[in-house]
Amino acid sequence: MIDAALDKIDRKILEVLQGNGRLTNLEVAERVNLSPSPCLRRIRRLEESGVIRQYAALLEPRKIGLGLLAYVNVRLEKQGGAPKGKTPADLFRAAIEIWPEVVACYAMTGEMDFLLKVYVEDMEHFSRFMKDQLLSHPSVIDVRSSFALESIKETTALPLPASLPGG
């Protein structure tokens, strides 16, 4: 939100909501020492400006049968094979959008082009995903997979600098 000022109260509101997005406006206002009306105005401004992009329920993967987390590096061909006006990366990006196993995808620097965060039930499910989707995609020329053995730290809360733009 570079175009609008964020002050200490905005930062407190963001910290509180990152910890629990289900709090009522009154609860947020109490935690940031603000009355409800100005608090609601600030939250709405943060939402409208895109600083708060969405609210979501965070699920425990193992409790819903997703016991295996893989990180997959993908390298694509650079030219050819794509319809006119489309690059191999365009085709790959479109495919990623419809593969439910891929919960995050990042374009990367370095020798690989993309990093995928993939949740699957088990190794058999991962094998099917690799064979049927990822490796059969015409743009993919190389993949390297790593599996998470243990989660040491996992948070959705972003670090909020002491000094935010405009604050």
Short mmCIF file of C-alpha atoms in Angstrom, two decimals:
data_model
loop_
_atom_site.label_atom_id
_atom_site.label_comp_id
_atom_site.label_asym_id
_atom_site.label_seq_id
_atom_site.Cartn_x
_atom_site.Cartn_y
_atom_site.Cartn_z
CA MET A 1 0.00 0.00 0.00
CA ILE A 2 2.69 2.41 -1.06
CA ASP A 3 0.17 4.98 -2.23
CA ALA A 4 -1.56 5.27 1.17
CA ALA A 5 -0.01 5.76 4.58
CA LEU A 6 0.15 2.89 7.07
CA ASP A 7 0.66 3.92 10.66
CA LYS A 8 1.24 2.04 13.92
CA ILE A 9 -2.48 1.39 14.38
CA ASP A 10 -2.76 -0.10 10.89
CA ARG A 11 0.21 -2.34 11.69
CA LYS A 12 -1.43 -3.46 14.95
CA ILE A 13 -4.66 -4.22 13.09
CA LEU A 14 -2.73 -6.29 10.55
CA GLU A 15 -0.90 -8.21 13.31
CA VAL A 16 -4.18 -8.97 15.10
CA LEU A 17 -5.98 -10.09 11.93
CA GLN A 18 -3.06 -12.25 10.79
CA GLY A 19 -3.31 -14.05 14.12
CA ASN A 20 -7.07 -14.54 13.88
CA GLY A 21 -9.08 -13.33 10.90
CA ARG A 22 -12.37 -14.38 12.52
CA LEU A 23 -12.30 -11.73 15.22
CA THR A 24 -15.19 -9.31 15.20
CA ASN A 25 -14.55 -5.65 14.53
CA LEU A 26 -15.24 -4.96 18.22
CA GLU A 27 -12.61 -7.52 19.28
CA VAL A 28 -10.04 -6.07 16.87
CA ALA A 29 -10.84 -2.53 18.04
CA GLU A 30 -10.34 -3.54 21.68
CA ARG A 31 -7.00 -5.20 20.93
CA VAL A 32 -5.66 -2.12 19.11
CA ASN A 33 -7.16 0.38 21.58
CA LEU A 34 -9.46 2.02 19.06
CA SER A 35 -13.20 2.58 19.00
CA PRO A 36 -15.16 0.28 16.64
CA SER A 37 -16.11 2.82 13.93
CA PRO A 38 -12.60 4.08 13.14
CA CYS A 39 -11.30 0.51 13.39
CA LEU A 40 -13.83 -0.69 10.82
CA ARG A 41 -12.94 2.23 8.51
CA ARG A 42 -9.26 1.29 8.74
CA ILE A 43 -9.96 -2.41 8.07
CA ARG A 44 -12.09 -1.55 5.05
CA ARG A 45 -9.36 0.78 3.73
CA LEU A 46 -6.79 -2.01 4.16
CA GLU A 47 -9.10 -4.42 2.30
CA GLU A 48 -9.95 -2.00 -0.51
CA SER A 49 -6.30 -1.07 -1.07
CA GLY A 50 -5.34 -4.76 -1.34
CA VAL A 51 -3.14 -4.87 1.76
CA ILE A 52 -5.62 -7.39 3.16
CA ARG A 53 -6.17 -9.56 0.14
CA GLN A 54 -8.52 -12.23 1.55
CA TYR A 55 -9.68 -14.17 4.59
CA ALA A 56 -9.46 -17.95 4.69
CA ALA A 57 -9.75 -21.01 6.91
CA LEU A 58 -6.42 -22.80 7.23
CA LEU A 59 -6.81 -26.56 7.12
CA GLU A 60 -4.58 -29.20 8.67
CA PRO A 61 -3.46 -31.26 5.65
CA ARG A 62 -3.05 -34.56 7.53
CA LYS A 63 -6.55 -34.29 9.02
CA ILE A 64 -8.02 -34.23 5.50
CA GLY A 65 -5.88 -37.06 4.15
CA LEU A 66 -3.01 -35.09 2.62
CA GLY A 67 -0.06 -36.75 4.32
CA LEU A 68 2.72 -35.92 1.87
CA LEU A 69 4.15 -32.49 1.08
CA ALA A 70 6.52 -32.22 -1.86
CA TYR A 71 8.44 -29.32 -3.32
CA VAL A 72 8.99 -29.79 -7.02
CA ASN A 73 11.42 -27.78 -9.15
CA VAL A 74 10.36 -27.66 -12.79
CA ARG A 75 12.35 -26.68 -15.87
CA LEU A 76 10.53 -25.88 -19.09
CA GLU A 77 11.56 -25.87 -22.70
CA LYS A 78 12.22 -22.34 -23.87
CA GLN A 79 10.80 -22.46 -27.40
CA GLY A 80 8.52 -24.43 -29.65
CA GLY A 81 5.57 -26.71 -29.19
CA ALA A 82 3.21 -23.94 -28.16
CA PRO A 83 0.36 -22.53 -30.26
CA LYS A 84 1.01 -19.20 -31.94
CA GLY A 85 1.15 -16.38 -29.41
CA LYS A 86 1.68 -18.76 -26.44
CA THR A 87 4.96 -19.68 -24.81
CA PRO A 88 5.69 -22.98 -23.04
CA ALA A 89 5.51 -21.00 -19.78
CA ASP A 90 2.01 -19.74 -20.70
CA LEU A 91 0.83 -23.30 -21.28
CA PHE A 92 2.39 -24.48 -18.03
CA ARG A 93 0.86 -21.62 -16.01
CA ALA A 94 -2.58 -22.51 -17.38
CA ALA A 95 -2.13 -26.16 -16.43
CA ILE A 96 -1.00 -25.31 -12.90
CA GLU A 97 -4.27 -23.46 -12.33
CA ILE A 98 -6.31 -26.65 -12.78
CA TRP A 99 -4.09 -29.09 -10.85
CA PRO A 100 -5.54 -29.19 -7.32
CA GLU A 101 -2.44 -30.85 -5.86
CA VAL A 102 -0.43 -27.70 -6.57
CA VAL A 103 -1.18 -25.26 -3.75
CA ALA A 104 1.56 -22.76 -4.63
CA CYS A 105 3.67 -22.07 -7.70
CA TYR A 106 6.52 -19.60 -7.98
CA ALA A 107 8.49 -18.47 -11.03
CA MET A 108 12.13 -18.77 -10.02
CA THR A 109 15.58 -17.54 -10.90
CA GLY A 110 18.37 -20.04 -11.37
CA GLU A 111 18.53 -23.28 -13.29
CA MET A 112 14.88 -24.28 -12.69
CA ASP A 113 11.94 -22.18 -13.89
CA PHE A 114 9.23 -22.92 -11.32
CA LEU A 115 8.92 -24.18 -7.76
CA LEU A 116 5.71 -26.03 -6.90
CA LYS A 117 4.34 -26.79 -3.44
CA VAL A 118 2.37 -30.00 -3.85
CA TYR A 119 0.10 -31.76 -1.32
CA VAL A 120 -0.91 -35.35 -2.00
CA GLU A 121 -2.31 -38.28 -0.02
CA ASP A 122 0.73 -40.52 -0.28
CA MET A 123 3.58 -41.61 -2.55
CA GLU A 124 1.19 -43.44 -4.87
CA HIS A 125 -0.83 -40.25 -5.36
CA PHE A 126 2.41 -38.31 -5.95
CA SER A 127 3.49 -40.86 -8.56
CA ARG A 128 0.15 -40.51 -10.39
CA PHE A 129 0.41 -36.71 -10.29
CA MET A 130 3.94 -36.82 -11.68
CA LYS A 131 3.17 -39.29 -14.48
CA ASP A 132 -0.31 -38.16 -15.48
CA GLN A 133 0.03 -34.40 -15.14
CA LEU A 134 3.44 -32.93 -14.60
CA LEU A 135 5.68 -35.17 -16.70
CA SER A 136 3.09 -35.51 -19.46
CA HIS A 137 2.88 -31.73 -19.90
CA PRO A 138 4.52 -30.83 -23.23
CA SER A 139 6.45 -27.85 -21.81
CA VAL A 140 8.15 -29.76 -18.97
CA ILE A 141 11.66 -31.04 -19.67
CA ASP A 142 13.00 -31.67 -16.14
CA VAL A 143 11.70 -32.02 -12.59
CA ARG A 144 13.40 -32.45 -9.23
CA SER A 145 11.38 -33.34 -6.16
CA SER A 146 12.04 -33.01 -2.44
CA PHE A 147 9.76 -34.22 0.33
CA ALA A 148 9.13 -32.51 3.65
CA LEU A 149 10.08 -34.83 6.51
CA GLU A 150 8.90 -32.56 9.31
CA SER A 151 7.37 -29.11 9.64
CA ILE A 152 9.61 -26.96 11.83
CA LYS A 153 7.87 -23.63 11.23
CA GLU A 154 4.85 -22.81 9.14
CA THR A 155 2.99 -19.54 9.34
CA THR A 156 0.78 -17.46 7.12
CA ALA A 157 1.62 -14.28 9.04
CA LEU A 158 3.93 -11.93 7.18
CA PRO A 159 6.57 -10.01 9.13
CA LEU A 160 5.48 -6.41 9.53
CA PRO A 161 8.44 -4.02 9.45
CA ALA A 162 8.64 -1.43 12.24
CA SER A 163 8.44 1.20 9.53
CA LEU A 164 5.93 0.54 6.79
CA PRO A 165 5.66 2.69 3.66
CA GLY A 166 4.04 5.97 4.55
CA GLY A 167 4.15 5.22 8.30
#
